Coordinates of C-alpha atoms and ligand atoms in Angstrom, one line a residue:
M18 CA 0.0 0.1 -0.1
T19 CA 1.4 3.5 -0.8
A20 CA 0.6 6.6 1.0
S21 CA 0.2 8.5 -2.1
S22 CA -3.1 9.6 -3.4
V23 CA -4.2 11.9 -6.4
P24 CA -5.9 15.3 -5.6
H25 CA -8.2 16.3 -8.3
D26 CA -10.7 19.2 -8.7
S27 CA -13.4 17.3 -10.2
P28 CA -14.8 13.6 -10.1
P29 CA -12.9 11.3 -12.1
A30 CA -13.9 11.4 -15.8
G31 CA -16.9 9.1 -16.7
G32 CA -18.1 9.4 -12.8
P33 CA -17.3 7.3 -9.9
Q34 CA -16.2 3.7 -10.9
A35 CA -17.5 0.8 -8.8
G36 CA -15.2 -1.9 -7.5
R37 CA -12.0 0.2 -7.1
D38 CA -10.3 0.0 -4.0
V39 CA -10.2 3.7 -3.3
L40 CA -11.9 6.1 -1.2
T41 CA -12.7 9.5 -2.8
V42 CA -13.4 12.5 -0.5
T43 CA -14.2 15.8 -1.2
D44 CA -13.2 18.9 1.1
E45 CA -16.0 21.2 0.8
R46 CA -13.7 23.9 2.3
T47 CA -11.9 24.0 -1.0
G48 CA -14.1 22.0 -3.3
R49 CA -11.0 19.8 -4.1
S50 CA -11.6 15.9 -4.0
Y51 CA -8.8 13.2 -3.2
E52 CA -8.6 9.6 -4.0
I53 CA -7.2 7.8 -1.0
P54 CA -6.2 4.1 -1.6
I55 CA -7.9 1.4 0.5
E56 CA -5.9 -1.8 1.4
N57 CA -6.9 -4.5 3.8
G58 CA -10.1 -2.4 4.7
T59 CA -7.9 0.6 6.0
V60 CA -6.9 3.9 4.6
R61 CA -3.6 5.5 5.7
A62 CA -4.1 8.2 8.0
S63 CA -1.0 9.8 6.5
A64 CA -2.9 10.1 3.4
L65 CA -5.1 12.9 4.9
R66 CA -2.1 15.1 5.5
Q67 CA -2.4 16.2 1.7
I68 CA -6.0 17.6 2.4
K69 CA -5.1 21.2 3.2
V70 CA -6.8 24.6 2.7
G71 CA -3.4 26.5 2.0
A72 CA 0.3 25.8 1.4
D73 CA 1.2 26.2 5.2
D74 CA -1.8 24.2 6.5
F75 CA -0.4 21.1 8.4
G76 CA -3.0 18.9 6.8
L77 CA -5.8 16.9 8.2
L78 CA -5.3 14.5 11.0
S79 CA -7.5 11.8 12.0
Y80 CA -8.7 12.1 15.6
D81 CA -9.2 8.7 17.4
P82 CA -9.2 8.8 21.3
A83 CA -8.7 5.3 22.6
F84 CA -7.8 3.9 19.1
T85 CA -11.3 2.7 18.5
A86 CA -10.9 2.8 14.8
T87 CA -7.2 2.9 14.2
A88 CA -5.0 0.0 13.1
S89 CA -1.5 0.8 14.8
C90 CA 0.3 -2.0 12.9
R91 CA 0.1 -4.9 10.4
S92 CA 0.5 -8.1 12.3
A93 CA 0.7 -11.8 11.5
I94 CA 0.3 -13.1 15.0
T95 CA -3.3 -13.1 16.2
Y96 CA -6.6 -12.9 14.3
I97 CA -9.9 -11.9 16.1
D98 CA -13.5 -11.7 14.5
G99 CA -15.2 -9.9 17.1
D100 CA -18.6 -10.5 15.8
A101 CA -18.3 -13.9 15.0
G102 CA -16.5 -14.8 18.3
I103 CA -13.3 -16.1 16.5
L104 CA -9.7 -16.1 18.0
R105 CA -6.7 -17.6 16.2
Y106 CA -3.1 -17.7 17.0
R107 CA -1.1 -17.7 13.7
G108 CA -4.0 -19.1 12.0
Y109 CA -4.9 -21.9 14.5
P110 CA -8.2 -21.7 16.3
I111 CA -7.7 -21.0 20.0
D112 CA -10.1 -24.2 21.1
Q113 CA -7.8 -26.6 19.1
L114 CA -4.7 -25.1 20.6
A115 CA -6.2 -25.2 24.2
E116 CA -7.4 -28.8 23.7
R117 CA -4.3 -30.4 22.0
S118 CA -1.2 -28.2 22.7
G119 CA 0.9 -27.1 25.6
F120 CA 1.6 -23.6 26.7
L121 CA 5.3 -23.8 25.6
E122 CA 4.2 -25.2 22.2
V123 CA 2.1 -22.2 22.0
S124 CA 4.4 -19.7 23.0
Y125 CA 6.9 -21.1 20.4
L126 CA 4.2 -20.8 18.0
L127 CA 3.5 -17.1 18.8
M128 CA 7.0 -16.1 18.5
N129 CA 8.3 -18.4 15.6
G130 CA 5.1 -18.4 13.5
E131 CA 4.8 -22.3 13.2
L132 CA 4.0 -25.1 15.7
P133 CA 7.3 -26.7 16.6
D134 CA 8.2 -30.3 15.6
S135 CA 9.3 -32.7 18.4
R136 CA 13.0 -31.8 18.2
Q137 CA 12.3 -28.0 18.1
L138 CA 10.0 -28.2 21.2
A139 CA 12.3 -30.4 23.2
E140 CA 15.1 -27.8 22.5
Y141 CA 12.8 -24.8 23.4
T142 CA 11.5 -26.4 26.5
D143 CA 15.0 -27.2 27.5
L144 CA 16.1 -23.6 27.0
I145 CA 13.2 -22.3 28.9
T146 CA 13.7 -24.7 31.7
H147 CA 17.4 -23.7 32.2
H148 CA 16.5 -20.0 32.7
T149 CA 13.9 -20.3 35.5
F150 CA 16.3 -19.3 38.4
V151 CA 16.7 -15.4 39.1
H152 CA 19.7 -13.8 40.7
E153 CA 19.8 -14.1 44.4
N154 CA 19.6 -10.2 44.5
V155 CA 16.0 -10.4 43.3
K156 CA 15.0 -11.9 46.5
K157 CA 16.7 -9.2 48.3
F158 CA 14.7 -6.4 46.6
I159 CA 11.4 -8.2 47.0
D160 CA 12.1 -8.5 50.6
G161 CA 12.0 -4.5 50.6
F162 CA 8.5 -4.4 49.5
H163 CA 5.9 -3.8 52.3
H164 CA 4.5 -7.0 53.7
D165 CA 1.0 -6.7 52.1
A166 CA 2.3 -5.2 48.6
H167 CA 0.4 -6.3 45.8
P168 CA 2.0 -9.0 43.7
M169 CA 1.4 -7.1 40.5
G170 CA 3.1 -4.2 41.8
I171 CA 6.1 -6.3 42.8
L172 CA 6.0 -8.0 39.4
V173 CA 6.1 -4.5 37.5
G174 CA 9.2 -3.8 39.6
T175 CA 10.9 -7.2 39.3
V176 CA 10.5 -7.5 35.5
G177 CA 11.9 -4.0 35.0
A178 CA 14.8 -4.7 37.3
L179 CA 15.9 -7.5 35.3
S180 CA 17.2 -5.1 32.7
T181 CA 19.8 -4.3 35.2
F182 CA 20.9 -7.8 35.4
Y183 CA 21.2 -8.2 31.7
P184 CA 22.5 -4.9 30.3
E185 CA 23.3 -6.7 26.9
A186 CA 19.7 -7.0 26.4
K187 CA 19.8 -3.3 25.1
D188 CA 21.4 -4.7 21.8
Y189 CA 18.0 -5.5 20.3
T190 CA 19.5 -5.7 16.8
D191 CA 21.2 -9.1 17.4
P192 CA 18.7 -11.8 16.8
R193 CA 20.4 -14.3 19.1
N194 CA 20.5 -11.8 21.9
R195 CA 17.1 -11.0 21.5
R196 CA 15.9 -14.4 21.6
L197 CA 17.9 -15.1 24.7
Q198 CA 16.1 -12.2 26.6
M199 CA 12.7 -13.4 25.2
A200 CA 13.6 -17.0 26.7
R201 CA 14.6 -15.6 30.1
L202 CA 11.4 -13.4 30.4
I203 CA 9.1 -16.4 29.7
A204 CA 11.2 -18.7 32.0
K205 CA 11.6 -16.2 34.9
M206 CA 7.9 -15.1 35.0
P207 CA 6.6 -17.9 37.2
T208 CA 9.7 -17.5 39.6
M209 CA 9.2 -13.8 40.0
A210 CA 5.4 -14.1 40.3
A211 CA 5.5 -16.9 43.1
F212 CA 8.3 -15.0 44.8
A213 CA 5.9 -11.8 44.8
S214 CA 3.1 -14.1 46.2
R215 CA 5.2 -15.8 48.9
H216 CA 6.6 -12.5 50.1
S217 CA 3.1 -11.2 50.8
R218 CA 2.1 -14.6 52.3
G219 CA 5.2 -14.3 54.6
L220 CA 6.6 -17.7 53.3
P221 CA 10.2 -18.6 52.2
Y222 CA 11.0 -18.4 48.5
V223 CA 11.0 -21.7 46.9
Y224 CA 13.4 -22.6 43.9
P225 CA 12.3 -23.7 40.6
D226 CA 12.1 -27.5 40.1
N227 CA 13.4 -28.1 36.5
D228 CA 12.1 -31.7 36.6
L229 CA 8.5 -30.3 36.4
S230 CA 6.5 -28.7 33.4
Y231 CA 6.1 -25.0 33.0
A232 CA 2.6 -25.1 34.7
G233 CA 3.8 -27.8 37.2
N234 CA 6.9 -25.9 38.3
F235 CA 4.8 -22.7 38.9
L236 CA 2.4 -24.8 41.2
N237 CA 5.6 -26.0 43.0
L238 CA 6.9 -22.5 43.3
M239 CA 3.7 -21.4 44.8
W240 CA 2.7 -24.2 47.1
K241 CA 5.8 -26.4 48.0
M242 CA 6.4 -26.4 51.6
S243 CA 8.5 -29.1 53.7
E244 CA 8.2 -32.1 51.3
P245 CA 11.3 -32.8 49.4
K246 CA 9.6 -32.9 46.1
Y247 CA 6.3 -31.3 45.1
E248 CA 4.0 -33.3 42.9
P249 CA 1.6 -31.2 41.2
D250 CA -2.1 -32.6 40.6
P251 CA -2.0 -33.5 36.9
I252 CA -5.5 -32.1 36.3
L253 CA -4.8 -28.8 37.9
E254 CA -1.3 -28.6 36.3
R255 CA -3.2 -29.2 32.8
A256 CA -5.9 -26.6 33.6
L257 CA -3.3 -24.0 34.6
D258 CA -1.5 -24.7 31.2
V259 CA -4.6 -24.2 29.3
L260 CA -5.4 -21.1 31.0
F261 CA -1.9 -19.6 30.1
I262 CA -2.6 -20.6 26.4
L263 CA -5.9 -18.8 26.6
H264 CA -4.3 -15.8 27.9
A265 CA -1.2 -16.0 25.6
D266 CA -1.9 -13.3 23.1
H267 CA -4.9 -11.0 22.0
E268 CA -3.8 -8.7 19.4
Q269 CA -3.6 -4.9 20.1
N270 CA -4.8 -4.9 23.6
C271 CA -3.8 -2.2 26.2
S272 CA -0.7 -4.1 27.4
T273 CA 0.4 -5.1 24.2
N274 CA -0.1 -1.5 22.8
A275 CA 2.1 -0.7 26.0
M276 CA 4.8 -3.2 25.2
R277 CA 5.0 -2.0 21.5
A278 CA 4.7 1.7 22.2
V279 CA 7.4 1.6 24.8
G280 CA 9.5 -0.9 22.7
S281 CA 9.5 1.4 19.8
S282 CA 11.8 3.8 21.9
R283 CA 14.3 0.9 21.4
V284 CA 14.4 0.3 25.1
D285 CA 15.3 -3.2 26.4
P286 CA 12.6 -5.8 26.5
Y287 CA 12.6 -5.9 30.2
S288 CA 11.7 -2.4 30.6
A289 CA 9.1 -2.7 27.9
A290 CA 7.6 -5.7 29.5
A291 CA 7.5 -4.0 32.8
A292 CA 5.3 -1.2 31.0
A293 CA 2.9 -4.0 29.8
V294 CA 2.7 -5.6 33.3
A295 CA 1.7 -2.3 34.4
A296 CA -1.0 -1.7 31.8
L297 CA -2.4 -5.3 32.5
Y298 CA -2.6 -4.3 36.1
G299 CA -5.6 -2.1 35.5
P300 CA -9.2 -3.1 36.6
L301 CA -10.6 -2.7 32.9
H302 CA -7.9 -5.0 31.5
G303 CA -6.1 -7.9 33.3
G304 CA -7.1 -6.6 36.7
A305 CA -10.7 -7.4 36.0
N306 CA -10.5 -11.0 37.0
E307 CA -9.6 -10.0 40.5
Q308 CA -12.3 -7.4 40.6
V309 CA -15.0 -10.2 39.2
L310 CA -14.3 -12.2 42.4
R311 CA -14.6 -9.3 44.7
M312 CA -17.9 -8.4 42.7
L313 CA -19.3 -12.0 43.3
R314 CA -18.3 -11.7 46.9
E315 CA -20.1 -8.5 47.3
I316 CA -23.3 -9.8 45.7
G317 CA -22.9 -13.0 48.0
S318 CA -26.1 -14.8 47.0
V319 CA -28.3 -15.4 44.2
E320 CA -31.1 -13.2 45.6
N321 CA -29.0 -10.0 45.5
I322 CA -28.3 -10.3 41.8
P323 CA -31.4 -8.2 40.6
K324 CA -30.5 -5.3 42.8
Y325 CA -26.8 -5.3 41.9
V326 CA -27.7 -5.5 38.1
E327 CA -30.2 -2.5 38.5
R328 CA -27.1 -0.6 40.2
V329 CA -25.0 -1.5 36.9
K330 CA -27.7 -0.2 34.7
N331 CA -27.9 3.1 36.6
G332 CA -24.4 3.5 35.8
E333 CA -23.0 3.2 39.4
M334 CA -20.6 0.6 38.4
R335 CA -19.7 -1.7 35.6
L336 CA -20.3 -5.5 35.7
M337 CA -16.8 -6.8 35.8
G338 CA -16.0 -9.6 33.5
F339 CA -18.7 -8.4 30.9
G340 CA -18.0 -6.5 27.7
H341 CA -15.1 -6.1 25.3
R342 CA -13.7 -3.6 22.9
V343 CA -13.4 -6.2 20.2
Y344 CA -15.9 -9.2 21.1
K345 CA -19.6 -8.3 20.4
S346 CA -20.6 -11.9 20.9
Y347 CA -19.6 -14.5 23.4
D348 CA -15.6 -14.3 24.1
P349 CA -14.3 -17.7 22.8
R350 CA -11.9 -17.7 25.6
A351 CA -14.8 -17.5 28.1
R352 CA -16.4 -20.5 26.4
A353 CA -13.1 -22.6 27.1
V354 CA -12.6 -21.3 30.4
R355 CA -16.0 -22.9 31.3
Q356 CA -14.6 -26.3 30.4
V357 CA -11.5 -25.9 32.3
A358 CA -13.7 -24.8 35.4
E359 CA -15.6 -28.2 35.3
D360 CA -12.2 -30.1 35.3
V361 CA -10.8 -28.0 38.2
F362 CA -14.0 -28.1 40.3
K363 CA -14.1 -32.1 39.9
V364 CA -10.5 -31.8 42.0
T365 CA -11.1 -28.9 44.2
G366 CA -14.9 -29.2 44.8
L367 CA -17.3 -26.3 43.5
N368 CA -16.6 -22.8 44.1
P369 CA -19.7 -21.7 46.3
L370 CA -19.6 -18.4 44.1
L371 CA -20.1 -20.3 40.9
E372 CA -23.9 -20.3 41.6
V373 CA -23.8 -16.5 41.8
A374 CA -21.7 -16.3 38.6
V375 CA -24.2 -18.5 36.5
E376 CA -27.2 -16.8 37.5
L377 CA -25.5 -13.4 37.1
E378 CA -24.6 -14.3 33.4
R379 CA -28.1 -15.8 33.0
I380 CA -29.8 -12.7 34.0
A381 CA -27.6 -10.3 32.3
L382 CA -27.7 -12.2 29.2
S383 CA -31.5 -11.9 29.1
D384 CA -31.5 -8.0 30.1
E385 CA -32.2 -5.4 27.5
Y386 CA -29.5 -3.3 28.5
F387 CA -26.6 -5.9 28.1
I388 CA -28.3 -7.1 24.9
R389 CA -28.5 -3.7 23.4
K390 CA -24.7 -3.0 24.2
N391 CA -23.5 -6.4 23.1
L392 CA -22.2 -7.1 26.5
Y393 CA -21.1 -10.8 26.9
P394 CA -19.0 -12.3 29.5
N395 CA -15.3 -12.1 28.6
V396 CA -12.3 -14.2 29.8
D397 CA -12.0 -12.8 33.1
F398 CA -15.6 -13.7 34.2
Y399 CA -15.0 -17.3 35.4
T400 CA -11.0 -17.5 35.4
G401 CA -11.0 -15.8 39.0
L402 CA -13.5 -18.8 40.3
I403 CA -11.0 -21.4 39.1
Y404 CA -8.1 -19.7 40.5
E405 CA -9.8 -19.3 43.9
A406 CA -10.8 -22.8 43.8
M407 CA -7.1 -23.8 43.3
G408 CA -6.2 -21.7 46.1
F409 CA -4.5 -18.7 44.6
P410 CA -5.0 -15.5 46.6
I411 CA -7.1 -13.0 45.0
E412 CA -4.2 -10.5 44.2
M413 CA -2.6 -13.3 42.2
F414 CA -5.1 -13.6 39.4
P415 CA -3.7 -10.6 37.2
V416 CA -0.4 -12.1 37.9
L417 CA -1.5 -15.3 36.5
F418 CA -2.7 -13.6 33.4
A419 CA 0.6 -11.7 33.2
I420 CA 2.6 -15.1 32.9
G421 CA 0.3 -16.4 30.2
R422 CA 0.5 -13.1 28.2
M423 CA 4.2 -12.7 28.2
P424 CA 4.9 -14.8 24.7
G425 CA 2.2 -12.6 23.2
W426 CA 3.9 -9.4 24.3
L427 CA 7.4 -10.5 23.0
A428 CA 6.1 -11.8 19.7
Q429 CA 4.4 -8.7 19.2
W430 CA 7.5 -6.4 20.4
E431 CA 9.7 -8.3 18.1
E432 CA 7.4 -8.0 15.2
G433 CA 7.2 -4.4 15.6
L434 CA 10.9 -4.0 16.0
L435 CA 11.4 -6.0 12.7
D436 CA 8.7 -4.0 10.8
P437 CA 10.5 -1.5 8.5
E438 CA 7.4 0.7 8.7
Q439 CA 7.4 1.1 12.4
K440 CA 9.1 4.1 14.0
I441 CA 8.9 5.6 17.6
A442 CA 5.1 5.5 18.6
R443 CA 4.3 9.2 18.9
P444 CA 0.7 10.2 18.4
R445 CA -0.5 13.7 17.5
Q446 CA -3.0 15.6 19.4
V447 CA -5.6 18.1 19.1
Y448 CA -4.7 21.2 21.3
I449 CA -7.7 22.7 23.2
G450 CA -5.7 24.6 25.7
P451 CA -5.4 28.4 25.9
A452 CA -4.0 30.4 23.3
E453 CA -0.8 32.5 24.1
R454 CA -1.4 34.8 27.0
P455 CA 0.9 37.2 28.9
Y456 CA 2.7 35.8 32.0
S457 CA 1.4 37.1 35.2
T458 CA 3.5 37.6 38.3
I459 CA 2.6 35.7 41.4
G460 CA 1.1 38.9 43.1
D461 CA -1.1 39.6 40.3
R462 CA -3.0 36.2 39.9
S463 CA -6.4 35.9 40.7
H464 CA -7.3 33.8 43.5
S465 CA -10.0 31.1 43.2
D466 CA -11.2 28.5 45.9
Q467 CA -9.4 25.6 44.1
S468 CA -6.5 23.8 45.4
F469 CA -4.2 21.2 44.1
T470 CA -6.3 18.5 45.6
E471 CA -9.3 19.8 44.6
P472 CA -8.9 19.9 41.1
P473 CA -11.3 21.6 38.4
P474 CA -14.6 19.9 38.3
K475 CA -14.5 19.9 34.4
P476 CA -12.0 18.4 32.1
I477 CA -9.2 20.5 31.4
G478 CA -9.9 22.9 28.3
G479 CA -13.6 21.5 28.2
D480 CA -16.4 23.6 28.0
Ligands
CMC518 N1 -20.8 -3.2 32.6 C1 -21.8 -2.3 32.3 N2 -21.9 -1.5 31.1 C2 -20.7 -1.6 30.4 C3 -19.8 -2.7 30.7 C4 -20.0 -3.4 31.8 N3 -18.8 -4.3 32.0 N4 -18.9 -2.5 29.7 C5 -19.2 -1.6 28.5 N5 -20.5 -1.1 29.2 C6 -21.3 -0.1 28.5 C7 -20.7 1.2 28.6 O1 -21.2 1.9 29.7 C8 -21.0 1.9 27.3 O2 -22.3 2.4 27.3 P1 -22.7 3.8 26.7 O3 -22.6 3.4 25.3 O4 -24.1 4.0 27.0 O5 -21.8 4.8 27.1 C9 -21.1 0.8 26.3 O6 -21.3 -0.4 27.1 C10 -19.6 0.7 25.5 O7 -18.6 0.5 26.5 P2 -17.2 1.1 26.2 O8 -16.8 1.6 27.8 O9 -17.3 2.3 25.2 O10 -16.5 0.1 25.7 P3 -14.8 0.0 25.6 O11 -14.7 -0.9 24.4 O12 -14.2 1.2 25.7 O13 -14.6 -0.9 26.9 C11 -14.1 -2.6 28.3 C12 -14.3 -2.3 26.9 C13 -13.7 -4.1 28.4 C14 -13.1 -1.9 28.9 C15 -15.6 -2.6 29.3 O14 -16.5 -3.3 28.5 C16 -15.4 -2.9 30.6 O15 -15.1 -1.9 31.5 N6 -15.7 -4.1 31.2 C17 -15.4 -4.5 32.5 C18 -14.0 -4.8 32.7 C19 -13.5 -6.0 32.3 O16 -14.2 -7.1 32.4 N7 -12.3 -5.9 31.6 C20 -11.9 -7.3 31.1 C21 -11.7 -7.2 29.6 S1 -11.4 -8.8 28.8 C22 -9.8 -9.3 29.3 C23 -8.8 -8.2 28.7 O17 -8.4 -8.5 27.6 O18 -8.3 -7.2 29.4

């Protein structure tokens, strides 16, 4: 696709031609028309820049707060059809991957583009397994966090701090070096995540057991006490592995956008990944699984649901675990999560809040408000119940999401670095603040009742 498009003063000779991949726009300010090429259902925003009223005009910009209608990159990693509820990694349907693959196999697929053969998988598994340990100093600085520090806050710090242990990670241009850092990040996530949890539970840190699978080792890191060898329950081990697969990538979501944007400054991947973890922490993103459980606890029992749903409809709060920017039908991950829940509850016993969740889903899906706004359960609606049944503290829920998402972040980060069209991410803005005004000395400034801690009630610059 080229950014070039041809301005002309009148419609093309012979009138508009159907079937051409071209957008023709007329600027009513000047009467000039422009043809802008359409490729893959998109036009280049930069093509608008030629639309000017005068020679010194900067040219038109597109305004798209929250990127609701802007593609920020071309990507070959994950495909989502939000209306049809389809999610594929590198072309493979998510339900098939969840049913038939392991998490490390899927992480290889995301980063390499193809599923590994047996030799490639064995080699890759060996590589990840042999990078699970972290420098002893990591334990020391985790010790410095407050006793009740949220493990996501600790994870933001520890992931970023890894850059100081591997200064060679700055050389992102060397493919072998880049891949080594990627392997380290995937390998060390469970270790750092479990250390963060153990710190807040006041428990001694446990070292990785490299005889175990990726998910099995994480269970060991979390739960091993005095027994000489931790034996993970195979059903819970597999369930966790599947949950990691379901979270492994989701195209240009908030945290992936953070990973790509921060990575575009050519910082090392540890620093970029710390930004991604921070983005994931938010309650509208990966923090939603934690909020779902808090919500279900607040609702408490089935008879309280109608009142709660009314409060949501009155705009008092959002129904956590519902709604999605892209999915306007059932989130395919949520469907797969329900299957995992069945398997897990067979081992752990039913989570008593399941009844509340199922009834809440039923009521919401038959309510006009949620139907009109296409609000369906997303991946976070049921995962919290599973994690809780497995014994994970509620604060660990977003951390579990972060472990699963790391291969996706890294695949997207590397794809961005290797894309010759990408540059440092730097959006434009529409300035709505004051025009130039004369400086006033402090004694001449008019006093209002506002203080720093009581900011203006209106958005800055708004009417
Ligand atoms: N409960 C009640 N109303 C909602 C909800 C909800 N969960 N989600 C969206 N709406 C309403 C919203 O008020 C808006 O109404 P109106 O058009 O009248 O203003 C309309 O639906 C569209 O919402 P939006 O905020 O413009 O949609 P968005 O694409 O910006 O937000 C979302 C997507 C996921 C942030 C949002 O649906 C939400 O806040 N959900 C709850 C948090 C949540 O579960 N997040 C996890 C997302 S999935 C995991 C992940 O990938 O992070």
